[in-house]
CSV table of C-alpha atoms and ligand atoms in Angstrom, one decimal:
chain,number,residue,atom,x,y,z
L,642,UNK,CA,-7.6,20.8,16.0
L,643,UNK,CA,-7.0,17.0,16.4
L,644,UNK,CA,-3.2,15.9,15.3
L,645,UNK,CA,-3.0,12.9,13.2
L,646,UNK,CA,0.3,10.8,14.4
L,647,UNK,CA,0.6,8.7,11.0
L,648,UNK,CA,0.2,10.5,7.3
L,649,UNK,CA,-0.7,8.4,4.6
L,650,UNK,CA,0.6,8.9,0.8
L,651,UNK,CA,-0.8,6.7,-2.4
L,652,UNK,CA,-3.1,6.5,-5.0
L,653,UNK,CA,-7.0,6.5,-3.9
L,654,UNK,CA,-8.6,4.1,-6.6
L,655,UNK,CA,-12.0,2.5,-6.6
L,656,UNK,CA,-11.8,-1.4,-6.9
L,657,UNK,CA,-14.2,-2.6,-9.5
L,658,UNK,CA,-13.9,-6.8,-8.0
L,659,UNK,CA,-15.2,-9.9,-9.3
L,660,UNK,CA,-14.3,-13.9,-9.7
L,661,UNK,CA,-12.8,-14.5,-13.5
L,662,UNK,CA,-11.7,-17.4,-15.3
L,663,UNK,CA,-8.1,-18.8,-16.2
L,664,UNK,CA,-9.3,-17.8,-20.0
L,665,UNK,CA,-10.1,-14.2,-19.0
L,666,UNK,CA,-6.9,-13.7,-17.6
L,667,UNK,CA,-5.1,-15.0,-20.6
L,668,UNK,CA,-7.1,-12.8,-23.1
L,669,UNK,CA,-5.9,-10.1,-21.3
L,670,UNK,CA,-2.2,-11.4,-21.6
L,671,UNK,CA,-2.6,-11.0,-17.2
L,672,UNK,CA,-0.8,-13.2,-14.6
L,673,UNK,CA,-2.9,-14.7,-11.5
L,674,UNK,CA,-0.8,-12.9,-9.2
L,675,UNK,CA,0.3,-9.3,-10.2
L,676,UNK,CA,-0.8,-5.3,-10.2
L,677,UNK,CA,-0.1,-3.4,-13.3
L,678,UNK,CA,-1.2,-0.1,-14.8
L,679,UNK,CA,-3.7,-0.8,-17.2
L,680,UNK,CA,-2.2,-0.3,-21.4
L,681,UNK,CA,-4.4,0.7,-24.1
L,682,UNK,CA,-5.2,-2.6,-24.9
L,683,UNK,CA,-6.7,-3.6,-20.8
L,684,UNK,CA,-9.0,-0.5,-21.0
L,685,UNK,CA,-12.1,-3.0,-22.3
L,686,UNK,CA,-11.7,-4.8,-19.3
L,687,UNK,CA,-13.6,-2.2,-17.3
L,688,UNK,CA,-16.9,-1.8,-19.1
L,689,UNK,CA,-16.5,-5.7,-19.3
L,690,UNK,CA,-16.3,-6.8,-15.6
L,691,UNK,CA,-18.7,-3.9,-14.8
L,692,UNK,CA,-21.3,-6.3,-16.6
L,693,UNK,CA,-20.1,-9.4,-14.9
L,694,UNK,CA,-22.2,-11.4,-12.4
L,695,UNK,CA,-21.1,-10.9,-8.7
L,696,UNK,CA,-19.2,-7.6,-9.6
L,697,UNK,CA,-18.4,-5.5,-6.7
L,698,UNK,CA,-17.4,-1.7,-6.0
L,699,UNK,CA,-15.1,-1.7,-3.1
L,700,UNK,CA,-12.8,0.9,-1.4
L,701,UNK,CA,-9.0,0.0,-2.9
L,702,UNK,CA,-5.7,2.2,-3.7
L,703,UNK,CA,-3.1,0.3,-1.6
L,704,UNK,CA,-2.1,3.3,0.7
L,705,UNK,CA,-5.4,4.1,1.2
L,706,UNK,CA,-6.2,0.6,2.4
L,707,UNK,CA,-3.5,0.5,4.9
L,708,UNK,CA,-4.7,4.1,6.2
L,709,UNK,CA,-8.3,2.7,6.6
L,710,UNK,CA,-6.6,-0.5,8.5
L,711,UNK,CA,-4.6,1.7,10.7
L,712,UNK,CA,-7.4,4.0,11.9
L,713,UNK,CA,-9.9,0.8,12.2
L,714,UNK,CA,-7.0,-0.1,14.8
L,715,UNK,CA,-5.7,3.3,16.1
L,716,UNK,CA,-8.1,6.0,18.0
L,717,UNK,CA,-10.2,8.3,16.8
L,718,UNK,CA,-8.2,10.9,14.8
L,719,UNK,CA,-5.2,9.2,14.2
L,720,UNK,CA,-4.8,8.7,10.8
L,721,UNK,CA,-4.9,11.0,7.5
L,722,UNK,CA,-4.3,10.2,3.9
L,723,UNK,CA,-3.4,12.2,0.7
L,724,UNK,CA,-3.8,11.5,-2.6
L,725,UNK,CA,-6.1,12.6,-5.6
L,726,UNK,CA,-9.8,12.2,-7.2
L,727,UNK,CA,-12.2,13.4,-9.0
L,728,UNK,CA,-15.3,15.2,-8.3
L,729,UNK,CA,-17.1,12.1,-9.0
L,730,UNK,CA,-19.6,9.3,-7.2
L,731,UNK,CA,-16.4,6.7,-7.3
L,732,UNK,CA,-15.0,9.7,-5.2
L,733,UNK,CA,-18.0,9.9,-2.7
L,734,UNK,CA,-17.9,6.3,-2.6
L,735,UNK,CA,-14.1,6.3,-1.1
L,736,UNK,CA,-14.8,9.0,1.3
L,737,UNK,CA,-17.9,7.3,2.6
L,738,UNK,CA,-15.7,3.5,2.5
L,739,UNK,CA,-12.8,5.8,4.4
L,740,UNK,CA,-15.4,7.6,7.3
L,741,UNK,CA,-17.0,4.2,7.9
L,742,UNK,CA,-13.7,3.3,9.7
L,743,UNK,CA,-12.6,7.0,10.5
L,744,UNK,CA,-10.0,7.8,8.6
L,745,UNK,CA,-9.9,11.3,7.4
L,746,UNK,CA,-9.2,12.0,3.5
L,747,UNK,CA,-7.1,14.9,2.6
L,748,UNK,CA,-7.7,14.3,-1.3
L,749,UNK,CA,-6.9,16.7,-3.8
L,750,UNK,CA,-9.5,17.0,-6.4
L,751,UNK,CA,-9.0,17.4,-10.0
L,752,UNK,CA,-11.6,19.0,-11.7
L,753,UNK,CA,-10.9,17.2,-15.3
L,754,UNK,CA,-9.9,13.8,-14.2
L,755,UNK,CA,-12.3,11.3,-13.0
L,756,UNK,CA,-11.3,9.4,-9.7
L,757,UNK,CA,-9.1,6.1,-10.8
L,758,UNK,CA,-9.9,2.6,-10.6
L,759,UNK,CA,-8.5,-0.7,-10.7
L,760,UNK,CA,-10.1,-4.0,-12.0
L,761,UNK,CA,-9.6,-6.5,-9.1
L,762,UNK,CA,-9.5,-10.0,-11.0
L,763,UNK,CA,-10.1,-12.6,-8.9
L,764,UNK,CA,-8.7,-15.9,-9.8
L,765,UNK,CA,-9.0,-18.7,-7.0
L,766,UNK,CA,-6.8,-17.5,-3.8
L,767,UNK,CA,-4.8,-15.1,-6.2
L,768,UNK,CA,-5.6,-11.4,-7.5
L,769,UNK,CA,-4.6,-9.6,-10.8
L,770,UNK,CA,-5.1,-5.9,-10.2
L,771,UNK,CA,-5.4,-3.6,-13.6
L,772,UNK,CA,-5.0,0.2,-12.7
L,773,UNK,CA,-6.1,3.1,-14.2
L,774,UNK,CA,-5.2,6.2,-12.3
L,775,UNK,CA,-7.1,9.0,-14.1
L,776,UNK,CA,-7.3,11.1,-11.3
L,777,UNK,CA,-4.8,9.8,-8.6
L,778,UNK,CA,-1.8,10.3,-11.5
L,779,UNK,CA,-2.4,14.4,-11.1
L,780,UNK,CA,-1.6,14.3,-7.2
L,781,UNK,CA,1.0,17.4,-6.5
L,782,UNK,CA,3.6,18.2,-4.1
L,783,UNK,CA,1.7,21.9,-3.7
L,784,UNK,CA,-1.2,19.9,-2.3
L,785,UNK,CA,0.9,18.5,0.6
L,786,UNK,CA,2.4,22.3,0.9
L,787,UNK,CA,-0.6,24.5,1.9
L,788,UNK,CA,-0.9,25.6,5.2
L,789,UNK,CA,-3.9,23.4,6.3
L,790,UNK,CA,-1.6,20.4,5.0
L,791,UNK,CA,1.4,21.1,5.9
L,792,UNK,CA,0.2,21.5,9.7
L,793,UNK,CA,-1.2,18.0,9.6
L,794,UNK,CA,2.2,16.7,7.7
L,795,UNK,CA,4.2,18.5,10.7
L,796,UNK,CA,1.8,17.0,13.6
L,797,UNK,CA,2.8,13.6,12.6
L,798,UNK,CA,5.2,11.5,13.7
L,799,UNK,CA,5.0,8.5,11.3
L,800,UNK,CA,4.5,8.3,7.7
L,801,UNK,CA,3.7,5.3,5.2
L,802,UNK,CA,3.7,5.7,1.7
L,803,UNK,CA,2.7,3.2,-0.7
L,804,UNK,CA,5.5,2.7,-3.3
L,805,UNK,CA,3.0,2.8,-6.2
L,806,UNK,CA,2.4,6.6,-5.7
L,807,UNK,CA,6.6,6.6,-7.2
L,808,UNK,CA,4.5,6.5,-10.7
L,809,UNK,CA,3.1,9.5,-9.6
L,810,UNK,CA,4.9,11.9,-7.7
L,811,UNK,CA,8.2,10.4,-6.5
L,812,UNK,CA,8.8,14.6,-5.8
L,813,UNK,CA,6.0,14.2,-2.9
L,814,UNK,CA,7.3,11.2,-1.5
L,815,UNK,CA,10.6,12.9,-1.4
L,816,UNK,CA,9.0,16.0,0.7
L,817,UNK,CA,7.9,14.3,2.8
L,818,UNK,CA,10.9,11.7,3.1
L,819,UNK,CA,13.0,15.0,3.8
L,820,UNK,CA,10.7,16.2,6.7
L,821,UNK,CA,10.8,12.8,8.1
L,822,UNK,CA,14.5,12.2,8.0
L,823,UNK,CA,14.9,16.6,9.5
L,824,UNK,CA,12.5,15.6,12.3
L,825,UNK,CA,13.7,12.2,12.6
L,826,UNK,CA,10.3,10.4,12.1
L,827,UNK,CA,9.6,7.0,11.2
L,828,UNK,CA,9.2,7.0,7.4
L,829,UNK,CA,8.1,3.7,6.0
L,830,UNK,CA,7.5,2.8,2.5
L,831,UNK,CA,5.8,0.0,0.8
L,832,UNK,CA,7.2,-1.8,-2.5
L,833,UNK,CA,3.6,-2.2,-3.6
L,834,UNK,CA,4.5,-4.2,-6.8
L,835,UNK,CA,7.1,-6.2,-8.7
L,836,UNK,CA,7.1,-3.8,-11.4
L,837,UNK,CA,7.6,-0.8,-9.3
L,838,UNK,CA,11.6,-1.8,-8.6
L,839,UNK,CA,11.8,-2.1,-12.1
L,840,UNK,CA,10.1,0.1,-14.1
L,841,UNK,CA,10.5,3.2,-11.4
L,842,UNK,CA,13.8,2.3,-10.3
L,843,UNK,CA,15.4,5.7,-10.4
L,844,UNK,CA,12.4,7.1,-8.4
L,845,UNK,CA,12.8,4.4,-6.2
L,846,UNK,CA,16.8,4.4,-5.7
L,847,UNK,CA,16.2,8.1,-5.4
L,848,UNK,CA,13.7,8.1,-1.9
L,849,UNK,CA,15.2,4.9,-0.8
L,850,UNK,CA,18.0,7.1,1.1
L,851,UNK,CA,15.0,8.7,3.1
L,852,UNK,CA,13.6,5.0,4.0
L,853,UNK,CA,13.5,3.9,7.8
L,854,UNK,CA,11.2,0.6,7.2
L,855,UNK,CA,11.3,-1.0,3.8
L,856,UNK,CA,8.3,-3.4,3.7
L,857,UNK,CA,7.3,-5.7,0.8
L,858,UNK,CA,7.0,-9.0,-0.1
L,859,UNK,CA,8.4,-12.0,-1.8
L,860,UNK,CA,7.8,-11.3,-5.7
L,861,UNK,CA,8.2,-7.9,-4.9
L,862,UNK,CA,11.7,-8.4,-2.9
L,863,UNK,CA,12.7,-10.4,-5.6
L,864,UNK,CA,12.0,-8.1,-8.7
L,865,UNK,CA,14.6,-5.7,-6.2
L,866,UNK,CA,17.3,-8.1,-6.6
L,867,UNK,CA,17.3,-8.6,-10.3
L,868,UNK,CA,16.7,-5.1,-11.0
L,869,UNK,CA,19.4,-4.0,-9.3
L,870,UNK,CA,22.0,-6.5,-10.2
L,871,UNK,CA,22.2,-8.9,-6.9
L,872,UNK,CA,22.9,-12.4,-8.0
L,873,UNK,CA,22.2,-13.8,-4.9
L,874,UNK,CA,18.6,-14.8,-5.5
L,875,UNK,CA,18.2,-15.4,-1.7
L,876,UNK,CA,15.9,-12.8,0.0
L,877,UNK,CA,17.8,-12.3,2.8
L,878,UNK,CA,20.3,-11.7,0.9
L,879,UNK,CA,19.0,-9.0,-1.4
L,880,UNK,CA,17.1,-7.6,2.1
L,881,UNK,CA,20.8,-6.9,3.2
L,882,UNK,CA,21.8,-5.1,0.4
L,883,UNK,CA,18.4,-2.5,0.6
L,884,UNK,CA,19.6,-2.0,4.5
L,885,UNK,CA,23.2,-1.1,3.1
L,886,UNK,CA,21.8,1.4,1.2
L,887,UNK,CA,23.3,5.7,2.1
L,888,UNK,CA,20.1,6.5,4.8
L,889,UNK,CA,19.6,10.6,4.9
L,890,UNK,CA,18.6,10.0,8.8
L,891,UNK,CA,21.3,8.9,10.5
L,892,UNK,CA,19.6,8.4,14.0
L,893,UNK,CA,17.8,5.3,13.0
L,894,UNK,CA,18.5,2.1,11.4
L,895,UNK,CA,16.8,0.7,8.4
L,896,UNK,CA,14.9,-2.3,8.7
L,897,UNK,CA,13.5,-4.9,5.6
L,898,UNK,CA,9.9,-6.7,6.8
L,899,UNK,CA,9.1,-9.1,3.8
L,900,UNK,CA,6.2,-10.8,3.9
L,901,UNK,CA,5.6,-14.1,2.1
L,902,UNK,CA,1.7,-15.4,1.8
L,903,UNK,CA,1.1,-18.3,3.7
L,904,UNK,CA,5.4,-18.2,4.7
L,905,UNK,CA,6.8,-16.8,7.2
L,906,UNK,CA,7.1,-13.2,7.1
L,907,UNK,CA,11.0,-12.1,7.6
L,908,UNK,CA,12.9,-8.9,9.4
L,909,UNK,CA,15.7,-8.0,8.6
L,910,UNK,CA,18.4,-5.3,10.7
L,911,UNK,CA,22.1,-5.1,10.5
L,912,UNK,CA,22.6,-7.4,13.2
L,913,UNK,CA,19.9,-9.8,12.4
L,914,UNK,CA,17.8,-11.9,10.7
L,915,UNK,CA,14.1,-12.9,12.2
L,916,UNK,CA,11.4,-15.5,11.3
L,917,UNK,CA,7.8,-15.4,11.9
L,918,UNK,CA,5.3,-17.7,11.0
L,919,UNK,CA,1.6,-17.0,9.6
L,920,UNK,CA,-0.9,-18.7,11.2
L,921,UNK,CA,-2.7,-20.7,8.0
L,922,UNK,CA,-6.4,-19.9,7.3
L,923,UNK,CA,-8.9,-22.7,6.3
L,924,UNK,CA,-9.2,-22.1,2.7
L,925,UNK,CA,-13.1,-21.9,3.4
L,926,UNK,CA,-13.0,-18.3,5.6
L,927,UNK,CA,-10.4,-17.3,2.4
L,928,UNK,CA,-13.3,-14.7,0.9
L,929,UNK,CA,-10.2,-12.9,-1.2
L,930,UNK,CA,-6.9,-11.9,-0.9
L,931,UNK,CA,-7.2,-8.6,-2.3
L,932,UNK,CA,-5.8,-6.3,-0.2
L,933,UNK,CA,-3.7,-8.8,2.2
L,934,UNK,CA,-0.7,-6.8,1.7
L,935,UNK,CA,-2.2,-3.7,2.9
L,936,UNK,CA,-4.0,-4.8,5.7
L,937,UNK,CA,-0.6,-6.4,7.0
L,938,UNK,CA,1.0,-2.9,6.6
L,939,UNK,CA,-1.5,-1.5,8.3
L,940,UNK,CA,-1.8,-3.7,11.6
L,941,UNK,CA,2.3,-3.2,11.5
L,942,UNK,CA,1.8,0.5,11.0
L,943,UNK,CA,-0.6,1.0,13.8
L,944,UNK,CA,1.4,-1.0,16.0
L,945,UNK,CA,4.7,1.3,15.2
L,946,UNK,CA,2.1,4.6,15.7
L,947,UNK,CA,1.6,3.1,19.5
L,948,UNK,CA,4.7,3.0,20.0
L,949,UNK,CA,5.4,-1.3,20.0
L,950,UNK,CA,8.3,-3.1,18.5
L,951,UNK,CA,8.9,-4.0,15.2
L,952,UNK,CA,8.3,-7.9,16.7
L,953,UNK,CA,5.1,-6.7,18.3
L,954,UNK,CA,3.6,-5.2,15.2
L,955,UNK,CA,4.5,-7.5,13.1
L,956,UNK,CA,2.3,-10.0,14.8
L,957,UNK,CA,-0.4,-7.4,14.6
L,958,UNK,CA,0.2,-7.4,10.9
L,959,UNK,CA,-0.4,-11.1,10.2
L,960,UNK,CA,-3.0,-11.2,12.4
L,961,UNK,CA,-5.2,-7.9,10.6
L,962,UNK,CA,-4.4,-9.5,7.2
L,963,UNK,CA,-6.2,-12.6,8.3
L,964,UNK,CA,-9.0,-10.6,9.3
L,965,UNK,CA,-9.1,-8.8,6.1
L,966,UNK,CA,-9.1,-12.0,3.4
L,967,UNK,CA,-11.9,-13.5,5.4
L,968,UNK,CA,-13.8,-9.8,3.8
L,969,UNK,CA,-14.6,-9.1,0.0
L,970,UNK,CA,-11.7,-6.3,-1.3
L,971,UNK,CA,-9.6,-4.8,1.1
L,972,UNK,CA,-11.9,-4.4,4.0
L,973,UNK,CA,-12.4,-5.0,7.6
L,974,UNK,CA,-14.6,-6.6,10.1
L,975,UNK,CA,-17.4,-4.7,11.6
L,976,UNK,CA,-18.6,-5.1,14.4
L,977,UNK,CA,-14.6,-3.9,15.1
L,978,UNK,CA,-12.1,-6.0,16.3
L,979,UNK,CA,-9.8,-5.7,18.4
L,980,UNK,CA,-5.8,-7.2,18.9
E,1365,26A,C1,-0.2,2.6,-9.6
E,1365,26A,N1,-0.9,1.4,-9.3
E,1365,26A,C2,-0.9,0.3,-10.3
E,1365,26A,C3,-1.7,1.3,-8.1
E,1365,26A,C4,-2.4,0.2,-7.8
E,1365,26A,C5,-3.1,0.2,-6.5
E,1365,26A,N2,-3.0,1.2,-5.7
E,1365,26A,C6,-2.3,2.2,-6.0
E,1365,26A,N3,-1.6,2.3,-7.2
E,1365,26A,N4,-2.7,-1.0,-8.4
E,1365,26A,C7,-3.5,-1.7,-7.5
E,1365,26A,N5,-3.7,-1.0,-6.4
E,1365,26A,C8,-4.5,-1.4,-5.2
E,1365,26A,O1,-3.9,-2.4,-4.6
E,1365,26A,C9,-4.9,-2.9,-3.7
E,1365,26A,C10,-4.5,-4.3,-3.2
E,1365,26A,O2,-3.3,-4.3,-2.6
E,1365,26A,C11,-5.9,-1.8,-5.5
E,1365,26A,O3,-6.8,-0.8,-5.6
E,1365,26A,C12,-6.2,-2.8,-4.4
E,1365,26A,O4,-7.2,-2.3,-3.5
């Protein structure tokens, strides 16, 4: 049997994608630049865009975006992600998006949930992501727990989890933050959202403790600050406070990476403070910038899973992102390329 170094945690979701209007996104009450799970009052949007001209189906759920962007970097059989479906054609759809690059799914299915989706609003270089996660909100700890899992869970030696699945089972993240922390593994998770350090703080504050690399980006760093009670509105700032936080491994420092769009993407250690620039895109390759988050965390993850620095990956980061907003949704370039 092959062992997969990094293990993958989030919320598979199909991305239902397509170009909207300023006036769409107000209807909705939406900003330009935000992800949300979807009230009652969003659920029209789906049938909606689904009828749209230029709508697209494309592979999403954060996690499961940087998984895909790892193994389209890492070799064969590196890379396996968890999270749940339905027994549905959205479902086959993921699987077949996930194989295309590799990546091997571990998904739970639920048999009275379809697979969840997210409407992908594109407005100019921003996105506005509406979730619905049907299926994906029934993911269980006793999934990760079988034997068949647990083998792959104890095989690896990095984990990422996307800080959206804390909506969902903040009691998986914390197995596996505990087996991480035990077998001192890196354990990495991703702020996903703005709302997720506010609305989930307890879940947060609560697996924060098992948290080697913290990474994130501006808004998202930001919504940490106020939520918590920094007044310091500077970044670094509130990045210092997350690496003060108890750690439950005591062999490794935590580390903040914030990223910042087009700014220079910042990291953070007790000692010191780092900048690195992005190298701008012409806005004419800019096909969307769905999924630029992910596809940074993943070029940062594989570079960690090979053993580079934190410097090193980084760099590998900002340079997959770029690859991936010149593709529509959270994709990547085929014919493969390479760092
Ligand atoms: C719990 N929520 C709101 C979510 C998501 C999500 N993935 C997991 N959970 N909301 C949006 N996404 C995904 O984020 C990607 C872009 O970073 C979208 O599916 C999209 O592919």
């Amino acid at each position: 049997m092959s062992s997969f170094k990094l293990v993958c945690l989030g919320n598979p979701l199909l991305d239902i994608q397509v170009d909207v209007g300023k006036d769409y996104l107000e209807k909705y009450e939406l900003k330009d630049n935000d992800a949300i799970l979807a009230a009652e009052k969003h659920l029209p949007i789906y049938k909606e865009i689904l009828e749209m001209k230029g709508v697209k189906l494309v592979a999403g759920g954060a996690a499961q975006n940087t998984a895909r962007g790892a193994q389209y970097l890492l070799p064969e059989n590196s890379v396996a992600y968890f999270g749940s479906v339905g027994k549905d054609l959205y479902a086959e759809k993921l699987t077949e998006a996930n194989k295309s690059v590799g990546l091997t799914t571990r998904y739970m299915y639920q048999d009275d949930f379809a697979t969840g989706k997210c409407a992908a609003l594109i407005y100019k270089n921003n996105r506005s992501l509406v979730t619905d996660l049907a299926a994906a909100n029934h993911f269980k700890p006793s999934h990760l727990q079988k034997p068949e899992n647990w083998a792959v869970v104890e095989d690896a030696n990095v984990f990422y989890i996307g800080g959206f699945h804390l909506t969902v089972s903040p009691e998986a993240i914390e197995l596996l933050g505990k087996h991480a922390a035990d077998k001192n593994k890196i354990f990495i998770l991703n702020f996903s959202a703005p709302f997720i350090p506010i609305a989930f703080k307890d879940a947060l504050d609560k697996v924060l403790k098992y948290v080697d690399i913290v990474v994130c980006n501006e808004t998202e760093i930001a919504s940490y600050g106020e939520s918590h009670g920094i007044e310091s509105k500077d970044l670094d700032e509130i990045a210092k406070s997350i690496l003060s936080l108890p750690k439950a491994n005591t062999k490794r420092d935590r580390v903040v990476v914030f990223t910042q769009g087009t700014g220079p993407t910042h990291y953070l250690t007790a000692q010191s403070i780092k900048t690195y620039p992005v190298k701008k895109l012409e806005s004419d390759k800019i096909a969307d910038t769905n999924g630029a988050g992910d596809a940074f965390a993943a070029g940062f993850t594989a570079g960690l899973v090979e053993g580079k620095s934190i410097e090193e990956s980084i760099k590998i980061g900002q340079w997959l992102a770029s690859l991936s907003i010149q593709e529509v949704g959270p994709s990547y370039p085929f014919p493969k390329q390479t760092y």
